[in-house]
XYZ file of C-alpha atoms in Angstrom:
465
model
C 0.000 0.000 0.000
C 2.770 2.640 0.989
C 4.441 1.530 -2.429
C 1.394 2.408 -3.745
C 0.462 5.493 -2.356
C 4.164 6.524 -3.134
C 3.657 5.645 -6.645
C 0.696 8.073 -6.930
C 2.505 11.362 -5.387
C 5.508 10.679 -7.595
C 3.151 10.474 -10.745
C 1.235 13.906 -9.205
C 4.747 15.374 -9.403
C 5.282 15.048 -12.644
C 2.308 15.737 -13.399
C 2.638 19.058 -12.006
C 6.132 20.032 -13.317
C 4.969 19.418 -16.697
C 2.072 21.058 -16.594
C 1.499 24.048 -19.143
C 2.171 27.612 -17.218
C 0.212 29.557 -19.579
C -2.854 31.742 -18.322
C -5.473 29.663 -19.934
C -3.961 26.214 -18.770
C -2.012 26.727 -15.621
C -3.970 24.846 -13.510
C -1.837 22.943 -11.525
C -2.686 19.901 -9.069
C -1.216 21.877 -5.968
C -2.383 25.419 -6.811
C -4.833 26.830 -4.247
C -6.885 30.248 -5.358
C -5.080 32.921 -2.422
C -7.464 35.668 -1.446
C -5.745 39.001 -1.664
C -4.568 40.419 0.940
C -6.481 43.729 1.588
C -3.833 46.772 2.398
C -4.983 50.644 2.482
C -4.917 51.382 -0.765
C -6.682 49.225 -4.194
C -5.056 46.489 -6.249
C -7.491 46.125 -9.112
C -9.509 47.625 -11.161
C -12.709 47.207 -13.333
C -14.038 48.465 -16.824
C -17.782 49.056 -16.928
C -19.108 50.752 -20.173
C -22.166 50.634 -21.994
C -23.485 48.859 -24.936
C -22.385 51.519 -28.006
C -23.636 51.259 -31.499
C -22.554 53.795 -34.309
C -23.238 54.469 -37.846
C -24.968 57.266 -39.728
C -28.544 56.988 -39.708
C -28.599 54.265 -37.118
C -31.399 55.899 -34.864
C -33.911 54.272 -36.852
C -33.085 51.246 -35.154
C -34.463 52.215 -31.681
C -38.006 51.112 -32.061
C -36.337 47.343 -33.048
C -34.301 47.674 -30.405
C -37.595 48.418 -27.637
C -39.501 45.412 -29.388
C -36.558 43.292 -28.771
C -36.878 44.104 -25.468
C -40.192 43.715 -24.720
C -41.010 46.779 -23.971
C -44.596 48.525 -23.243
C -44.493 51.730 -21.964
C -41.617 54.067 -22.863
C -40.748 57.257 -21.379
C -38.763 59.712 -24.083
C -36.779 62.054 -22.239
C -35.580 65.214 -23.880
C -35.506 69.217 -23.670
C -37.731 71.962 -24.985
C -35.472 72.458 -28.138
C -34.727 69.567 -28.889
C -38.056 68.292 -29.062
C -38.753 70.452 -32.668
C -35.298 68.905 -34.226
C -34.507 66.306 -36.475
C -32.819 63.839 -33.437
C -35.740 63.423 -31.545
C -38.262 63.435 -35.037
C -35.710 60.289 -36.318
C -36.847 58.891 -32.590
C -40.446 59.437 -33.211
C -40.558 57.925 -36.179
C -38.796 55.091 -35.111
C -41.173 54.244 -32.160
C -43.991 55.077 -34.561
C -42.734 52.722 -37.260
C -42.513 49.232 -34.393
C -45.774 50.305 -32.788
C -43.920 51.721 -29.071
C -46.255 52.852 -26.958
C -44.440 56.071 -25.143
C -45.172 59.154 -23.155
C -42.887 62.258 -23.744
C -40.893 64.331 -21.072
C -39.839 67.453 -22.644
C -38.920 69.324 -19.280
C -35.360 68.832 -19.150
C -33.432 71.684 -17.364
C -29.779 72.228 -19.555
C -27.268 71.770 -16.661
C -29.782 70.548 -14.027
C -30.919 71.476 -10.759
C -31.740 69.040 -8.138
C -34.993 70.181 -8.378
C -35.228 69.202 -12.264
C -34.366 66.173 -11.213
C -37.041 65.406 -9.008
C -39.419 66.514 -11.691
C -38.459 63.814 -13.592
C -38.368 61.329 -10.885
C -42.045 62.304 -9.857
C -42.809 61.377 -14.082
C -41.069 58.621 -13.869
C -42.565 57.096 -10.685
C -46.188 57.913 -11.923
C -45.463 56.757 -15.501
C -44.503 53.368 -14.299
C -42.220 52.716 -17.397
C -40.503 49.670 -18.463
C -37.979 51.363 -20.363
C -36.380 54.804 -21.269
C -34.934 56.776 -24.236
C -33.163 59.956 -23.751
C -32.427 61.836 -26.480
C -29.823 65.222 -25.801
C -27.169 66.014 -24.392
C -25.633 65.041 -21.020
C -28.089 66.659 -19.282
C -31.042 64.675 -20.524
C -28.854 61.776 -20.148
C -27.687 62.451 -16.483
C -31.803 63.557 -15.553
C -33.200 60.009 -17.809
C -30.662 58.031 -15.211
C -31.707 60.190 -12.318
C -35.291 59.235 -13.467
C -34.666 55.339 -13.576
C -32.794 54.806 -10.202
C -35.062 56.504 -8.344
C -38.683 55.354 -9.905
C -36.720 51.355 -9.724
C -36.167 52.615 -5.537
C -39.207 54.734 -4.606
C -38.949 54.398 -0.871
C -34.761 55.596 -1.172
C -34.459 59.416 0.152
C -33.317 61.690 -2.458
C -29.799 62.273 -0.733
C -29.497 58.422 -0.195
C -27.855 58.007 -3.616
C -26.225 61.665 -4.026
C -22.577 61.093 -3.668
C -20.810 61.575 -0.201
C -20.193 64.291 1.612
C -22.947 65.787 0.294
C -25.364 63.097 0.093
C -25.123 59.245 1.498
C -23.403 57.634 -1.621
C -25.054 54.475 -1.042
C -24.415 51.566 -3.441
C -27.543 50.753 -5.820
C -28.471 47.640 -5.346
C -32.000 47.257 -6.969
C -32.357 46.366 -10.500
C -32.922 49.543 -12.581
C -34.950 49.266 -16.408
C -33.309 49.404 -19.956
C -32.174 53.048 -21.163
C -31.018 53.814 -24.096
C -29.249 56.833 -24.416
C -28.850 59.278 -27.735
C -26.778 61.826 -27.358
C -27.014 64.811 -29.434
C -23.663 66.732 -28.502
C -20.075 65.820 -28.869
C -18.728 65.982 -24.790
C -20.177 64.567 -22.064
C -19.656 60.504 -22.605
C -22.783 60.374 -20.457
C -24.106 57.153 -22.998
C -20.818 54.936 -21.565
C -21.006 55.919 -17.944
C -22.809 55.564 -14.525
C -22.685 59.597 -13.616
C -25.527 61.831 -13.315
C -24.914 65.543 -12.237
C -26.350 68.143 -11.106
C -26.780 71.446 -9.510
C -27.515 71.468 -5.749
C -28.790 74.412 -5.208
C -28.974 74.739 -1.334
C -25.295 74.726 -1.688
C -24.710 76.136 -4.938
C -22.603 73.452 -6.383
C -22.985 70.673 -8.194
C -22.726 67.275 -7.478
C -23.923 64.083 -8.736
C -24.499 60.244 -8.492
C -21.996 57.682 -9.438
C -22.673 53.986 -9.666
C -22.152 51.099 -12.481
C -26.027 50.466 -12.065
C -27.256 53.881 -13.732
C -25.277 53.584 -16.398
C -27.350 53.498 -20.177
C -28.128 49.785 -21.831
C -27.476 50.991 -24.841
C -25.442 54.241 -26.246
C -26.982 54.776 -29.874
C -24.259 56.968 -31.311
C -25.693 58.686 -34.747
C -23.287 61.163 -36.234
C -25.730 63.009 -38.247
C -27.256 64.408 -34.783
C -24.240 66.690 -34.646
C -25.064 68.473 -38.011
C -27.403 70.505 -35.782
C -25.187 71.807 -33.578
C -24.284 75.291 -32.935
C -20.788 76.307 -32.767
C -20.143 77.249 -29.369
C -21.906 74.398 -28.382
C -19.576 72.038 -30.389
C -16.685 74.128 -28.897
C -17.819 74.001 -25.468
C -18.910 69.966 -26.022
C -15.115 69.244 -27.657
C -13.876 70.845 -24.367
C -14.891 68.284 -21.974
C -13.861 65.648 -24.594
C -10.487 67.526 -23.656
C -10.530 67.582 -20.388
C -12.450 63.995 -19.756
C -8.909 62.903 -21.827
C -6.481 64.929 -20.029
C -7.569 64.461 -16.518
C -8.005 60.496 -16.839
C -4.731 60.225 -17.690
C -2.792 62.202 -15.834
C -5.187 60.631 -12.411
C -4.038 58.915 -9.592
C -3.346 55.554 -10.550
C -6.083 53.312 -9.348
C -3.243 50.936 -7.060
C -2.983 54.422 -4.877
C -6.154 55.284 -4.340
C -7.679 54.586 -0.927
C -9.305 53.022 0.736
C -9.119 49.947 -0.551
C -13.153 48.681 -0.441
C -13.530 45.582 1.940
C -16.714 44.382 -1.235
C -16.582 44.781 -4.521
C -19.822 46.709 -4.943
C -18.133 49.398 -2.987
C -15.088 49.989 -5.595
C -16.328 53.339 -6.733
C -16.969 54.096 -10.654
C -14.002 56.798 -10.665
C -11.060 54.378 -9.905
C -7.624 56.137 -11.038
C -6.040 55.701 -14.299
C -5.568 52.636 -15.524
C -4.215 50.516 -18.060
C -7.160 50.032 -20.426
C -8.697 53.672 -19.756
C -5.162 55.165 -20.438
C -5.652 53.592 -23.873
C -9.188 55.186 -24.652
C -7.799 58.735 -22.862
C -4.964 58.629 -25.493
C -7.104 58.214 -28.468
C -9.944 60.295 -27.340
C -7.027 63.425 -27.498
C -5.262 62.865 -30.761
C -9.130 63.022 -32.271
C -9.556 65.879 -29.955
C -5.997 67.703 -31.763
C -6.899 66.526 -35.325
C -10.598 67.537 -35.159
C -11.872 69.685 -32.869
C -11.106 73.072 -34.500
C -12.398 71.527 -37.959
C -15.477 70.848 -36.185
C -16.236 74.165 -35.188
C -15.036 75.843 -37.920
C -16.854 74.240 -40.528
C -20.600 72.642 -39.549
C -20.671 70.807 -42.805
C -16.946 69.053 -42.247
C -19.160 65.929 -41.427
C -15.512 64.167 -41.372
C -14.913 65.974 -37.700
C -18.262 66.178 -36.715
C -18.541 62.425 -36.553
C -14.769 61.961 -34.997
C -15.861 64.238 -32.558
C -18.984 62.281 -31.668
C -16.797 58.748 -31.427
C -14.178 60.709 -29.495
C -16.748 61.432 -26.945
C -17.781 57.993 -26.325
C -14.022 57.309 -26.265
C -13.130 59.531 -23.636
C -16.386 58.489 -21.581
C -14.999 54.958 -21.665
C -11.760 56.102 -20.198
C -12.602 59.004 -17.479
C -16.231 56.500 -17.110
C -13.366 53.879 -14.812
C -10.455 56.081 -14.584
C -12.002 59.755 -13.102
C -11.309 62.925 -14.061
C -10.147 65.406 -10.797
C -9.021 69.403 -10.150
C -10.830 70.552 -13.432
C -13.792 69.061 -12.784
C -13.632 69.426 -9.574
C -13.219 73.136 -9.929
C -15.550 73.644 -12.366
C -18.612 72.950 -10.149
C -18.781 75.864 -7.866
C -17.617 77.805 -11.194
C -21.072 76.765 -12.659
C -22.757 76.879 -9.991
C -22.150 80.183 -8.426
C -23.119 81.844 -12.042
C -24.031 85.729 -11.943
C -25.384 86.966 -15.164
C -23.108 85.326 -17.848
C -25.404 83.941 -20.840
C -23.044 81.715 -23.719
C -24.044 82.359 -27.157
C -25.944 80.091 -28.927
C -27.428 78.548 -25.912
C -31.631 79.405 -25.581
C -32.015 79.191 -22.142
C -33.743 81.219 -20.166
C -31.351 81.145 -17.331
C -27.659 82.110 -16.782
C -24.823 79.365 -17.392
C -21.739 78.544 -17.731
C -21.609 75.299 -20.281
C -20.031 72.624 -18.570
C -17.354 72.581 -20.739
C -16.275 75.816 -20.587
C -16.099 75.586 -17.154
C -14.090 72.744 -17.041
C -11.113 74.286 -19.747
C -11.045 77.252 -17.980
C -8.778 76.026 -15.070
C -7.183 73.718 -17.284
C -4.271 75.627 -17.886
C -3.379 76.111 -14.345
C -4.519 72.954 -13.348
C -1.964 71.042 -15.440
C 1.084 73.422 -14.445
C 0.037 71.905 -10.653
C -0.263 68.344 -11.341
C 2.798 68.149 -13.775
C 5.049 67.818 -10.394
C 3.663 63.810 -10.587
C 4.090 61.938 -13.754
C 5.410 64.803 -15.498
C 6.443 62.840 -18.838
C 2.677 61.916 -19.022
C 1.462 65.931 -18.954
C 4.898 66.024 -21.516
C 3.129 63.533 -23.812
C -0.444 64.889 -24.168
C 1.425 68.305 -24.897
C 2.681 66.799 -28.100
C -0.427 65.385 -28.914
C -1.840 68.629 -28.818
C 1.117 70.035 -31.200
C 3.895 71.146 -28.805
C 7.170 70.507 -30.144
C 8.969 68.717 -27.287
C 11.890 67.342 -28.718
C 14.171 69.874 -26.656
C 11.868 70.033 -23.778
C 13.331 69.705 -20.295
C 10.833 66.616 -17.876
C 10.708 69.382 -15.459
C 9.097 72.082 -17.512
C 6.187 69.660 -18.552
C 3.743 71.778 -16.909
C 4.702 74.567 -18.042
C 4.894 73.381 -21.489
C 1.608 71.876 -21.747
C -0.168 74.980 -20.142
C 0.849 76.936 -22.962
C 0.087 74.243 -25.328
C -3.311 74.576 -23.777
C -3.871 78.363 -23.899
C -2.958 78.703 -27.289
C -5.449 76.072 -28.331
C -7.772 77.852 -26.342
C -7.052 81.039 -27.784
C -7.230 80.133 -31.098
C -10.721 78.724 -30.722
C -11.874 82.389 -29.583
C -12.255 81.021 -25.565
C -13.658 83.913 -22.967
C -10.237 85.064 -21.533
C -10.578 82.840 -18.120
C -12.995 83.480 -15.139
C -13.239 87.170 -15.337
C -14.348 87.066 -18.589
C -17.749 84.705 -17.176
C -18.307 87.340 -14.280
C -16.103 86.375 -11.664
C -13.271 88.177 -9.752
C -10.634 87.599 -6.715
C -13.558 88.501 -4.303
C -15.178 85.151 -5.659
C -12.562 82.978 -4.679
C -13.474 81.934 -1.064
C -16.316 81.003 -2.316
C -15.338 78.931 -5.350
C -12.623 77.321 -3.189
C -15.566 76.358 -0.452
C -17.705 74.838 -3.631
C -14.404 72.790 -4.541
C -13.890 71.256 -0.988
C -16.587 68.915 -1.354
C -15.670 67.425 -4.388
C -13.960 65.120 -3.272
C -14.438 62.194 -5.433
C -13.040 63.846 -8.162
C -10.376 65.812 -6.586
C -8.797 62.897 -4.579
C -7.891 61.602 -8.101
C -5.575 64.531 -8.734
C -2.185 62.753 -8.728
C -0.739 66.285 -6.800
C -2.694 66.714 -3.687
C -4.341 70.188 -2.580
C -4.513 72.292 -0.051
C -7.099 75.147 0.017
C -4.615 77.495 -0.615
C -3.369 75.540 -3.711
C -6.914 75.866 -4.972
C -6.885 79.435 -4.375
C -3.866 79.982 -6.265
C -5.307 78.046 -8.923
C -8.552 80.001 -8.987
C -6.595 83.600 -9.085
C -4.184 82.300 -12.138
C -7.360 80.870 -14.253
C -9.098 84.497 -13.959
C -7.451 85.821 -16.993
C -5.958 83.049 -19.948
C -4.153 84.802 -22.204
């Protein structure tokens, strides 16, 4: 028997020395799965995008696409304008065409308000739907997510989702109904990711919602929506495609971000830059340097115009996992502390700043900051953007691609920083207070902050040029 038994372990040893060590057949006899051992910070991270389909035309797929899934009663989300232009008619017709039965919610604030959103949440609970379409830009996308989560949890608070410290930030754990999402501008990503934002007005700044759950089914990505578009909206739009690009790649890298979560379902949807979103970031900005200004330039250069759209969903796919930090960060109080500033070609009956331009403002100064950490990374986008680096010193990187980025700026005919929108130096206490609670974003910045680094931030973004 011991002859035996000896027998067996020898041929178990061989067994296992010869076994194939590759990752798709390294399985061997004495290998046990080890948990990981949990430190402060993270040691993995995960990629969660929508569903995206593109082509030209390919809207008129969206009532084949509600059959499919079984659905009975829609709810169309869009805004006042958009509900007399071609986007939403192609949707119309499309739902007409397969026989979906829908209701329409045409009350979409542009840049919304907390209270927006619960407009839409009180439709959406009374409508009962089985599945949504929103058709705009990211704010119809972010208030049609808003909408779901919240009619799919009616008892949950409104805060209960809101993201920490402002709100609870608890995970969503109930299942939420299909969206598909059609965006209309060129910027926010808001078809690939699980972010909805908005404007809290108690506090004047905006925050948001971020969870995998919310994101859209489906992203229906239809480059002939963007003939519409005006041009400072396609400038403003292209900006966040910047930034989104930019700021996800130059994050914290997801293995130093704390606290490391203790389940799953608490790794948070902004994770640090990463491997695959670094790849998506990159690509996103050499569209963004080859395109943009063609885009806005010319609205029939349907070449850039569709780029731009596909860069958008690029760079949501990237900042979607990785995170964006200071200039979004910063940018919130900047939007939401507006005075009287109205952007051409916006009809609104409100002041704004677009979301976009509020973002790019800072970005200049941001990037001088943050260029202390991973400096030949800020030295790389520069070049995408057109700097000529090949004398360039690693230590001037910041330098290099702030000027890199207020020369793009200027050439695009950008308001000459915050001044230009209203505000002064007597606005900075404020601005900096709006900031603090931004955490989730501004935790990503790979150079961390103090509030007199923000300050100093704010005072060299008030004039560009």
């Amino acid at each position: 028997m011991a002859a035996g038994r000896e027998r067996v372990s020898h041929l178990l040893r061989q067994l296992e020395r010869a076994a194939c060590r590759c990752p798709s057949h390294g399985h061997t006899y004495s290998q046990v799965p080890e948990r990981p051992t949990l430190g402060s910070t993270d040691y993995a991270f995960e990629m969660a995008i929508s569903n995206i389909r593109y082509g030209e035309g390919v809207t008129k797929e969206i009532g084949m696409d509600l059959q499919n899934l079984g659905a009975r009663r829609v709810c169309l989300m869009t805004d006042k304008n958009l509900s007399k232009l071609p986007p939403v008619n192609a949707v119309l017709n499309s739902l007409a065409k397969y026989g979906i039965n829908f209701q329409i919610y045409d009350n979409v604030r542009v840049e919304p308000t907390d209270q927006s959103f619960l407009d839409a949440i009180q439709f959406a609970k009374k409508g009962e739907f089985d599945a949504y379409v929103a058709v705009g830009g990211g704010s119809v996308m972010d208030t049609c997510k808003a909408a779901n989560l919240y009619a799919a949890s009616p008892s949950a608070e409104f805060l209960d989702y809101v993201n920490a410290p402002i709100g609870k930030g608890k995970p969503v754990t109930v299942p939420l109904k299909p969206l598909i999402a059609v965006p209309t501008t060129s910027g926010t990503g808001s078809e690939t990711t699980g972010v909805a934002i908005f404007d809290f007005k108690e506090l004047k700044v905006k925050t948001g919602i971020a969870s995998r759950a919310i994101k859209p089914t489906l992203g229906i990505i239809d480059p002939l929506h963007t003939l519409s578009m005006p041009e400072r909206i396609v400038a403003n739009s292209g900006f966040d495609v910047l930034c989104h690009a930019l700021e996800s790649y130059t994050a914290l890298p997801y293995h130093q971000r704390s606290p490391c979560p203790s389940n799953p379902i608490e790794r948070p949807a902004y994770q640090g830059s990463n491997p695959v979103s670094d790849v998506w970031a990159l690509h996103a900005l050499r569209i963004v340097a080859k395109y943009l200004k063609r885009a806005i330039r010319n609205p029939e250069d349907r070449e850039a115009r569709a780029n731009m759209h596909l860069a958008s969903a690029f760079a949501g796919i990237g900042f979607g996992n990785a995170g964006v930090h200071l200039c979004h960060g910063m940018s919130y109080p900047i939007s939401g502390l507006v005075k009287t500033y109205k952007p051409k070609d916006y009809n609104v009956d409100h002041s704004l700043v677009p979301h976009g331009l509020s973002v790019v403002l800072t970005s200049p100064a941001v990037f001088a900051f943050t260029a202390q950490i991973h400096p030949e990374r800020h030295l790389e986008a520069a070049e995408i953007l057109g700097a000529d680096i090949r004398t360039a010193r690693i230590k001037d990187a910041g330098l290099i691609l702030a000027d890199t980025l207020r020369k793009f700026l200027f050439d695009l005919n950008v308001d000459d920083g915050l001044a230009a929108i209203g505000y002064s130096k007597a606005d900075i206490p404020a601005l900096v207070k709006g900031t603090l609670p931004q955490e989730r974003v501004t935790k990503l910045s790979p150079r961390p902050q103090t509030e007199e680094d923000l300050s100093a931030l704010f005072e060299a973004s008030m004039k560009l040029y």
